[in-house]
Tab-separated table of C-alpha atoms in Angstrom:
chain	number	residue	atom	x	y	z
P	82	UNK	CA	-59.508	10.017	-102.497
P	83	UNK	CA	-56.060	9.381	-104.492
P	84	UNK	CA	-55.042	7.440	-101.107
P	85	UNK	CA	-58.140	4.868	-101.627
P	86	UNK	CA	-56.946	3.965	-105.118
P	87	UNK	CA	-53.228	2.877	-103.098
P	88	UNK	CA	-55.426	0.329	-100.899
P	89	UNK	CA	-54.633	-2.838	-100.872
P	90	UNK	CA	-57.973	-5.014	-101.863
P	91	UNK	CA	-56.157	-8.559	-100.714
P	92	UNK	CA	-56.349	-7.624	-97.214
P	93	UNK	CA	-59.653	-5.474	-97.317
P	94	UNK	CA	-61.583	-8.355	-99.680
P	95	UNK	CA	-60.873	-11.286	-96.907
P	96	UNK	CA	-61.341	-8.765	-94.281
P	97	UNK	CA	-64.971	-7.659	-95.263
P	98	UNK	CA	-65.577	-11.453	-95.833
P	99	UNK	CA	-64.680	-12.672	-92.283
P	100	UNK	CA	-66.806	-9.645	-90.584
P	101	UNK	CA	-70.233	-11.537	-93.020
P	102	UNK	CA	-69.550	-14.747	-91.668
P	103	UNK	CA	-68.337	-13.754	-88.087
P	104	UNK	CA	-71.968	-12.273	-88.094
P	105	UNK	CA	-73.495	-15.237	-89.507
P	106	UNK	CA	-72.114	-18.179	-87.761
P	107	UNK	CA	-71.769	-15.504	-84.442
P	108	UNK	CA	-76.212	-15.766	-84.333
P	109	UNK	CA	-76.384	-19.461	-85.519
P	110	UNK	CA	-74.147	-20.285	-82.474
P	111	UNK	CA	-75.448	-18.359	-80.076
P	112	UNK	CA	-79.289	-18.502	-80.834
P	113	UNK	CA	-79.850	-21.275	-78.721
P	114	UNK	CA	-78.494	-20.569	-75.629
P	115	UNK	CA	-79.592	-16.984	-75.312
P	116	UNK	CA	-83.483	-18.273	-76.142
P	117	UNK	CA	-82.549	-21.092	-73.261
P	118	UNK	CA	-81.137	-17.909	-71.208
P	119	UNK	CA	-84.583	-16.124	-71.656
P	120	UNK	CA	-82.961	-13.658	-73.946
P	121	UNK	CA	-83.232	-12.314	-77.597
P	122	UNK	CA	-82.177	-14.705	-80.340
P	123	UNK	CA	-80.606	-12.445	-82.140
P	124	UNK	CA	-78.932	-10.478	-79.212
P	125	UNK	CA	-75.838	-11.448	-80.471
P	126	UNK	CA	-76.398	-11.495	-83.850
P	127	UNK	CA	-77.015	-7.524	-83.672
P	128	UNK	CA	-74.617	-6.791	-81.165
P	129	UNK	CA	-72.038	-8.493	-83.394
P	130	UNK	CA	-73.242	-6.688	-86.205
P	131	UNK	CA	-72.440	-3.586	-84.574
P	132	UNK	CA	-69.518	-4.258	-83.636
P	133	UNK	CA	-68.116	-5.336	-87.389
P	134	UNK	CA	-69.478	-1.649	-88.561
P	135	UNK	CA	-67.937	0.095	-85.919
P	136	UNK	CA	-64.746	-1.454	-86.646
P	137	UNK	CA	-65.110	-1.161	-90.427
P	138	UNK	CA	-65.878	2.456	-90.400
P	139	UNK	CA	-62.324	2.515	-87.520
P	140	UNK	CA	-60.404	0.428	-90.336
P	141	UNK	CA	-61.336	3.099	-92.742
P	142	UNK	CA	-60.541	6.138	-90.091
P	143	UNK	CA	-57.063	5.003	-89.572
P	144	UNK	CA	-56.627	4.669	-92.997
P	145	UNK	CA	-57.478	8.168	-93.945
P	146	UNK	CA	-55.164	9.674	-91.784
P	147	UNK	CA	-51.716	10.868	-91.891
P	148	UNK	CA	-49.230	8.111	-91.393
P	149	UNK	CA	-47.379	10.669	-89.234
P	150	UNK	CA	-49.935	10.214	-86.835
P	151	UNK	CA	-49.399	6.427	-86.177
P	152	UNK	CA	-45.211	7.584	-84.586
P	153	UNK	CA	-45.679	10.537	-82.646
P	154	UNK	CA	-44.070	9.749	-79.642
P	155	UNK	CA	-46.556	11.404	-77.677
P	156	UNK	CA	-49.849	9.651	-78.505
P	157	UNK	CA	-47.885	6.439	-78.081
P	158	UNK	CA	-46.620	7.594	-74.778
P	159	UNK	CA	-50.330	8.250	-73.096
P	160	UNK	CA	-52.006	5.332	-74.891
P	161	UNK	CA	-48.970	2.802	-73.171
P	162	UNK	CA	-49.911	4.883	-70.019
P	163	UNK	CA	-53.125	4.247	-70.708
P	164	UNK	CA	-53.299	0.462	-71.258
P	165	UNK	CA	-50.615	0.056	-68.383
P	166	UNK	CA	-53.300	2.057	-65.753
P	167	UNK	CA	-56.083	-0.358	-67.567
P	168	UNK	CA	-54.171	-4.313	-66.607
P	169	UNK	CA	-53.594	-2.752	-63.634
P	170	UNK	CA	-57.029	-2.060	-62.649
P	171	UNK	CA	-58.199	-5.219	-63.251
P	172	UNK	CA	-57.182	-7.286	-60.145
P	173	UNK	CA	-58.619	-4.443	-58.009
P	174	UNK	CA	-61.970	-4.397	-59.503
P	175	UNK	CA	-61.871	-8.486	-58.988
P	176	UNK	CA	-61.474	-7.792	-55.117
P	177	UNK	CA	-64.204	-5.457	-55.371
P	178	UNK	CA	-66.748	-6.624	-58.211
P	179	UNK	CA	-66.059	-11.079	-57.280
P	180	UNK	CA	-68.870	-11.471	-60.098
P	181	UNK	CA	-66.844	-10.101	-62.969
P	182	UNK	CA	-64.051	-13.010	-62.637
P	183	UNK	CA	-64.494	-15.981	-65.410
P	184	UNK	CA	-62.904	-18.826	-65.107
P	185	UNK	CA	-60.717	-17.688	-62.371
P	186	UNK	CA	-59.199	-14.538	-64.239
P	187	UNK	CA	-60.829	-10.896	-64.011
P	188	UNK	CA	-59.868	-9.693	-68.283
P	189	UNK	CA	-63.035	-7.109	-68.892
P	190	UNK	CA	-63.749	-3.776	-67.059
P	191	UNK	CA	-67.762	-2.616	-66.999
P	192	UNK	CA	-68.310	0.172	-69.239
P	193	UNK	CA	-72.052	0.153	-68.891
P	194	UNK	CA	-74.347	0.593	-72.390
P	195	UNK	CA	-71.068	0.261	-74.547
P	196	UNK	CA	-70.526	-3.584	-73.450
P	197	UNK	CA	-67.187	-4.874	-71.721
P	198	UNK	CA	-63.346	-3.340	-72.097
P	199	UNK	CA	-60.520	-5.759	-72.670
P	200	UNK	CA	-57.138	-3.711	-72.205
P	201	UNK	CA	-55.324	-7.117	-73.320
P	202	UNK	CA	-56.678	-6.349	-76.826
P	203	UNK	CA	-55.346	-2.857	-76.700
P	204	UNK	CA	-52.327	-3.586	-75.612
P	205	UNK	CA	-51.126	-5.738	-77.986
P	206	UNK	CA	-51.967	-3.087	-80.383
P	207	UNK	CA	-50.012	-0.458	-78.025
P	208	UNK	CA	-47.286	-2.450	-77.841
P	209	UNK	CA	-46.704	-3.123	-81.906
P	210	UNK	CA	-46.467	0.592	-81.576
P	211	UNK	CA	-44.254	1.581	-79.129
P	212	UNK	CA	-41.722	-1.400	-79.890
P	213	UNK	CA	-42.048	-0.381	-83.628
P	214	UNK	CA	-41.058	3.235	-82.700
P	215	UNK	CA	-38.224	2.415	-79.965
P	216	UNK	CA	-36.727	-0.027	-82.057
P	217	UNK	CA	-36.091	1.832	-85.028
P	218	UNK	CA	-35.300	5.515	-83.436
P	219	UNK	CA	-32.834	3.075	-81.886
P	220	UNK	CA	-31.529	1.229	-85.087
P	221	UNK	CA	-28.289	3.482	-85.765
P	222	UNK	CA	-27.322	2.837	-81.723
P	223	UNK	CA	-27.887	-0.883	-82.212
P	224	UNK	CA	-26.458	-1.497	-85.823
P	225	UNK	CA	-22.700	0.301	-84.042
P	226	UNK	CA	-22.881	-1.730	-80.695
P	227	UNK	CA	-20.027	-4.232	-80.546
P	228	UNK	CA	-20.935	-6.270	-76.973
P	229	UNK	CA	-24.215	-7.849	-75.701
P	230	UNK	CA	-23.901	-5.735	-72.834
P	231	UNK	CA	-24.614	-2.373	-75.018
P	232	UNK	CA	-27.498	-3.854	-76.970
P	233	UNK	CA	-29.362	-5.258	-73.628
P	234	UNK	CA	-29.140	-1.633	-72.228
P	235	UNK	CA	-30.430	-0.369	-74.907
P	236	UNK	CA	-33.168	-2.669	-75.424
P	237	UNK	CA	-33.578	-2.578	-71.527
P	238	UNK	CA	-36.617	0.007	-71.234
P	239	UNK	CA	-38.397	-1.628	-73.830
P	240	UNK	CA	-38.070	-4.789	-72.477
P	241	UNK	CA	-39.055	-3.801	-68.754
P	242	UNK	CA	-42.405	-2.524	-70.296
P	243	UNK	CA	-43.235	-6.013	-71.796
P	244	UNK	CA	-42.238	-7.357	-68.289
P	245	UNK	CA	-44.416	-5.325	-66.681
P	246	UNK	CA	-47.382	-5.974	-69.163
P	247	UNK	CA	-46.692	-9.548	-69.163
P	248	UNK	CA	-46.717	-9.741	-65.098
P	249	UNK	CA	-50.196	-7.738	-65.582
P	250	UNK	CA	-51.513	-10.264	-67.633
P	251	UNK	CA	-49.999	-13.289	-65.478
P	252	UNK	CA	-51.607	-12.040	-61.862
P	253	UNK	CA	-55.307	-12.137	-63.550
P	254	UNK	CA	-54.430	-14.813	-64.551
P	255	UNK	CA	-54.042	-14.864	-68.759
P	256	UNK	CA	-51.622	-16.751	-70.179
P	257	UNK	CA	-53.171	-16.663	-73.427
P	258	UNK	CA	-52.179	-13.117	-73.462
P	259	UNK	CA	-48.850	-13.084	-72.459
P	260	UNK	CA	-48.089	-15.485	-74.587
P	261	UNK	CA	-49.238	-13.717	-77.653
P	262	UNK	CA	-47.438	-10.353	-75.954
P	263	UNK	CA	-44.646	-12.181	-75.665
P	264	UNK	CA	-44.298	-13.960	-79.117
P	265	UNK	CA	-45.166	-10.376	-80.761
P	266	UNK	CA	-41.563	-8.886	-78.427
P	267	UNK	CA	-39.737	-11.662	-79.598
P	268	UNK	CA	-40.458	-10.925	-83.422
P	269	UNK	CA	-40.091	-6.914	-83.362
P	270	UNK	CA	-36.753	-7.464	-81.683
P	271	UNK	CA	-35.807	-10.509	-84.464
P	272	UNK	CA	-36.787	-7.960	-87.207
P	273	UNK	CA	-35.375	-5.052	-85.620
P	274	UNK	CA	-31.507	-3.866	-86.533
P	275	UNK	CA	-30.328	-5.677	-83.263
P	276	UNK	CA	-27.726	-8.684	-84.885
P	277	UNK	CA	-29.260	-12.368	-84.648
P	278	UNK	CA	-26.976	-13.290	-82.000
P	279	UNK	CA	-27.751	-10.881	-79.376
P	280	UNK	CA	-31.501	-11.989	-80.031
P	281	UNK	CA	-30.552	-15.855	-79.284
P	282	UNK	CA	-28.379	-14.536	-75.818
P	283	UNK	CA	-31.181	-12.339	-74.581
P	284	UNK	CA	-33.879	-14.818	-75.385
P	285	UNK	CA	-31.712	-17.829	-74.126
P	286	UNK	CA	-31.375	-15.751	-70.573
P	287	UNK	CA	-35.023	-14.355	-70.394
P	288	UNK	CA	-36.169	-18.432	-71.151
P	289	UNK	CA	-33.638	-19.807	-68.796
P	290	UNK	CA	-35.080	-17.441	-65.695
P	291	UNK	CA	-39.022	-17.822	-66.788
P	292	UNK	CA	-37.446	-21.940	-66.417
P	293	UNK	CA	-36.226	-20.508	-63.085
P	294	UNK	CA	-39.282	-19.185	-61.827
P	295	UNK	CA	-41.412	-21.860	-62.558
P	296	UNK	CA	-39.152	-24.704	-61.146
P	297	UNK	CA	-39.363	-22.620	-58.072
P	298	UNK	CA	-42.551	-22.213	-57.771
P	299	UNK	CA	-43.664	-26.016	-58.332
P	300	UNK	CA	-40.404	-26.639	-55.300
P	301	UNK	CA	-41.498	-24.466	-52.903
P	302	UNK	CA	-45.206	-23.806	-53.940
P	303	UNK	CA	-46.917	-26.542	-55.779
P	304	UNK	CA	-50.745	-25.461	-55.072
P	305	UNK	CA	-50.195	-22.027	-56.824
P	306	UNK	CA	-49.713	-23.904	-60.315
P	307	UNK	CA	-51.654	-28.051	-59.672
P	308	UNK	CA	-54.796	-25.970	-58.024
P	309	UNK	CA	-55.121	-23.419	-60.834
P	310	UNK	CA	-58.098	-23.864	-63.467
P	311	UNK	CA	-55.113	-23.469	-66.431
P	312	UNK	CA	-53.415	-26.740	-65.117
P	313	UNK	CA	-56.443	-28.737	-65.120
P	314	UNK	CA	-57.050	-27.293	-68.878
P	315	UNK	CA	-53.570	-28.719	-69.091
P	316	UNK	CA	-54.478	-32.647	-67.808
P	317	UNK	CA	-57.363	-31.977	-70.426
P	318	UNK	CA	-55.742	-30.978	-73.178
P	319	UNK	CA	-53.492	-34.387	-72.445
P	320	UNK	CA	-56.512	-36.718	-71.761
P	321	UNK	CA	-59.482	-34.775	-72.310
P	322	UNK	CA	-62.124	-38.101	-72.418
P	323	UNK	CA	-60.881	-38.583	-68.704
P	324	UNK	CA	-62.048	-35.066	-67.816
P	325	UNK	CA	-65.133	-35.227	-69.827
P	326	UNK	CA	-67.147	-34.669	-66.976
P	327	UNK	CA	-64.711	-31.127	-65.817
P	328	UNK	CA	-62.135	-29.209	-67.641
P	329	UNK	CA	-61.984	-31.108	-70.553
P	330	UNK	CA	-65.641	-30.684	-71.439
P	331	UNK	CA	-65.236	-28.056	-74.183
P	332	UNK	CA	-62.567	-30.457	-76.154
P	333	UNK	CA	-64.702	-33.684	-75.722
P	334	UNK	CA	-67.912	-31.479	-77.311
P	335	UNK	CA	-65.455	-29.527	-79.749
P	336	UNK	CA	-64.147	-32.936	-81.355
P	337	UNK	CA	-67.970	-34.341	-81.168
P	338	UNK	CA	-68.922	-31.331	-83.385
P	339	UNK	CA	-65.466	-31.532	-85.711
P	340	UNK	CA	-66.689	-35.734	-86.179
P	341	UNK	CA	-70.635	-34.630	-86.776
P	342	UNK	CA	-69.589	-32.111	-89.578
P	343	UNK	CA	-67.503	-33.860	-92.066
P	344	UNK	CA	-66.460	-32.827	-95.038
P	345	UNK	CA	-69.527	-30.668	-95.808
P	346	UNK	CA	-71.384	-30.532	-92.291
P	347	UNK	CA	-74.714	-30.836	-90.792
P	348	UNK	CA	-75.979	-27.299	-92.399
P	349	UNK	CA	-76.052	-23.985	-91.065
P	350	UNK	CA	-77.636	-24.106	-88.013
P	351	UNK	CA	-78.153	-27.479	-87.289
P	352	UNK	CA	-75.195	-28.257	-85.356
P	353	UNK	CA	-76.384	-29.816	-82.555
P	354	UNK	CA	-73.225	-29.634	-79.950
P	355	UNK	CA	-73.691	-25.793	-79.257
P	356	UNK	CA	-77.203	-26.851	-77.783
P	357	UNK	CA	-76.339	-26.967	-74.404
P	358	UNK	CA	-73.457	-29.163	-74.944
P	359	UNK	CA	-70.474	-27.109	-75.804
P	360	UNK	CA	-70.325	-23.672	-73.542
P	361	UNK	CA	-69.867	-20.847	-74.807
P	362	UNK	CA	-69.688	-21.705	-78.367
P	363	UNK	CA	-70.023	-18.205	-80.352
P	364	UNK	CA	-66.837	-17.083	-79.081
P	365	UNK	CA	-63.668	-19.527	-78.208
P	366	UNK	CA	-65.334	-22.329	-79.644
P	367	UNK	CA	-67.164	-20.888	-82.334
P	368	UNK	CA	-64.990	-22.658	-84.786
P	369	UNK	CA	-66.331	-25.833	-83.638
P	370	UNK	CA	-69.689	-24.995	-84.582
P	371	UNK	CA	-68.271	-23.913	-88.181
P	372	UNK	CA	-67.044	-27.560	-88.105
P	373	UNK	CA	-70.364	-28.810	-87.816
P	374	UNK	CA	-72.334	-26.883	-89.319
P	375	UNK	CA	-70.139	-26.062	-92.467
P	376	UNK	CA	-68.048	-29.146	-92.526
P	377	UNK	CA	-63.862	-28.702	-93.387
P	378	UNK	CA	-65.054	-27.200	-96.268
P	379	UNK	CA	-65.971	-23.914	-93.999
P	380	UNK	CA	-63.157	-24.165	-92.236
P	381	UNK	CA	-61.017	-24.433	-94.980
P	382	UNK	CA	-62.618	-21.050	-96.459
P	383	UNK	CA	-62.458	-19.331	-92.852
P	384	UNK	CA	-58.464	-20.368	-92.273
P	385	UNK	CA	-57.438	-19.909	-95.882
P	386	UNK	CA	-59.367	-15.795	-95.882
P	387	UNK	CA	-57.198	-15.161	-92.376
P	388	UNK	CA	-53.920	-16.875	-94.265
P	389	UNK	CA	-54.804	-14.729	-97.190
P	390	UNK	CA	-54.817	-11.612	-94.649
P	391	UNK	CA	-51.847	-12.892	-92.627
P	392	UNK	CA	-49.342	-13.750	-95.771
P	393	UNK	CA	-50.272	-10.282	-97.565
P	394	UNK	CA	-49.590	-8.102	-94.498
P	395	UNK	CA	-46.284	-10.264	-93.839
P	396	UNK	CA	-45.363	-9.437	-97.734
P	397	UNK	CA	-46.560	-5.627	-97.316
P	398	UNK	CA	-43.464	-5.591	-94.393
P	399	UNK	CA	-40.960	-6.817	-96.387
P	400	UNK	CA	-41.333	-4.550	-99.207
P	401	UNK	CA	-41.572	-1.778	-96.827
P	402	UNK	CA	-38.866	1.352	-97.196
P	403	UNK	CA	-38.853	1.979	-93.583
P	404	UNK	CA	-38.168	-0.404	-90.571
P	405	UNK	CA	-41.456	1.014	-89.127
P	406	UNK	CA	-43.232	0.269	-91.299
P	407	UNK	CA	-42.025	-3.349	-91.571
P	408	UNK	CA	-41.867	-3.644	-87.817
P	409	UNK	CA	-45.832	-3.011	-87.453
P	410	UNK	CA	-47.050	-4.659	-90.243
P	411	UNK	CA	-44.463	-7.976	-88.095
P	412	UNK	CA	-46.539	-7.224	-85.244
P	413	UNK	CA	-49.568	-7.377	-86.497
P	414	UNK	CA	-49.287	-10.302	-88.802
P	415	UNK	CA	-47.767	-11.640	-85.619
P	416	UNK	CA	-50.693	-10.990	-83.519
P	417	UNK	CA	-52.786	-12.448	-85.775
P	418	UNK	CA	-50.869	-15.962	-86.600
P	419	UNK	CA	-50.207	-16.263	-83.197
P	420	UNK	CA	-54.540	-15.591	-82.191
P	421	UNK	CA	-55.280	-18.504	-84.936
P	422	UNK	CA	-52.706	-21.073	-83.782
P	423	UNK	CA	-53.561	-20.734	-80.094
P	424	UNK	CA	-57.385	-21.072	-81.348
P	425	UNK	CA	-57.248	-23.811	-83.329
P	426	UNK	CA	-54.461	-26.119	-81.239
P	427	UNK	CA	-56.667	-25.497	-78.281
P	428	UNK	CA	-59.831	-26.525	-80.384
P	429	UNK	CA	-57.943	-29.859	-81.659
P	430	UNK	CA	-56.115	-30.579	-78.360
P	431	UNK	CA	-52.809	-29.922	-79.620
P	432	UNK	CA	-52.013	-27.170	-76.897
P	433	UNK	CA	-53.790	-26.091	-73.826
P	434	UNK	CA	-57.644	-24.110	-74.000
P	435	UNK	CA	-56.179	-20.413	-73.541
P	436	UNK	CA	-59.272	-18.407	-74.168
P	437	UNK	CA	-57.974	-16.686	-77.058
P	438	UNK	CA	-60.419	-15.874	-79.633
P	439	UNK	CA	-60.559	-16.344	-83.508
P	440	UNK	CA	-59.745	-13.307	-85.075
P	441	UNK	CA	-62.746	-11.367	-87.040
P	442	UNK	CA	-65.221	-14.129	-86.038
P	443	UNK	CA	-65.296	-15.098	-82.653
P	444	UNK	CA	-68.186	-12.867	-80.685
P	445	UNK	CA	-66.515	-9.739	-79.304
P	446	UNK	CA	-65.815	-6.003	-79.238
P	447	UNK	CA	-62.667	-5.731	-78.475
P	448	UNK	CA	-61.158	-8.064	-80.002
P	449	UNK	CA	-62.955	-6.893	-83.068
P	450	UNK	CA	-62.568	-3.074	-83.181
P	451	UNK	CA	-58.754	-3.608	-81.826
P	452	UNK	CA	-57.975	-5.699	-85.066
P	453	UNK	CA	-60.161	-3.605	-87.376
P	454	UNK	CA	-57.729	-0.288	-86.060
P	455	UNK	CA	-54.849	-2.695	-87.021
P	456	UNK	CA	-55.691	-3.508	-90.583
P	457	UNK	CA	-55.853	0.313	-90.983
P	458	UNK	CA	-52.326	1.144	-90.109
P	459	UNK	CA	-51.232	-1.483	-92.248
P	460	UNK	CA	-53.169	-0.351	-95.125
P	461	UNK	CA	-52.391	3.213	-93.837
P	462	UNK	CA	-48.624	2.646	-94.575
P	463	UNK	CA	-49.085	0.352	-97.224
P	464	UNK	CA	-50.876	3.067	-99.448
P	465	UNK	CA	-48.764	6.004	-98.166
P	466	UNK	CA	-45.731	4.052	-99.204
P	467	UNK	CA	-47.430	3.100	-102.933
P	468	UNK	CA	-48.589	7.368	-103.295
P	469	UNK	CA	-44.982	8.352	-102.228
P	470	UNK	CA	-43.362	6.369	-104.593
P	471	UNK	CA	-45.894	6.737	-107.697
P	472	UNK	CA	-47.702	9.595	-106.400
């Protein structure tokens, strides 16, 4: 296939390497806890390998599709509707099935033998395609407007859609997801044809509104925040050892793991903190396991591969001739970069823990599949542009 010759190997090779590293590290991080729980030591290994294989297939499938498919209004509309309905169903499921709550939040919809479906992951990608489509279709009008009221009226519908998604995430509650969605929106608005001064005014207005809401909650009903698990995570971030027996347990044990690993690590499979000390080491804190077993060298390799993918996607966006392609690239790069920052920042106690996983490395099907699809779309748009330019 001629299109395949145009594929960007600077994205494909790091992506495949990360899939392989993820499979190995998920097994290393999970086998002890799986054994202690009475399960098979390779149960997470098999699932992660299946997720990686399906993700690789979906990436290739999205690559070979016609690029115009991702701009179809009907497909985007129904995908957005499905996403919103999925998010709206989570609080209802939490009431009907309290066992679905993890740390007070309901983020997954059980899919029987197919595992769990996390609507947030789909929401990220669908929102990128939706905003890229809407902002591109409005670009001529946005360029012609002379005051912020006209611009505000034009971008009000997509802002309301984003607001609805963020609201549905906050009531789960999923603050990490809300942050990722908000940053994706802010970057795409900034990268669109909306003049910069209007973006500043709009951002200021939204920040002021959010600040007012938080201030009113603290004044009228402070228990809503102070009794929440996420508030305890903020306290744990500030004084992790003080809260070692409660919300700070994950952070303290991740510090021990990083300290134990040093530069070269204690060896693959030889980590101590994953053996009952570090909760869920194969998900949010898998980088701590990598730090302990593969050391600083392992961290640099993983984060370096992620950096190559993110930088390459941004470069493709800069070089794109079509505004839609550029916005999709910037959105996917923001999604990846934000997840890496939230995961690593939480691990190092630089920011509160959010439950955001490390792309392609942490255990999980929804994240793996959606990120793979996102890469497939980026590779498709890039290869199509190259093919149209050179034939």
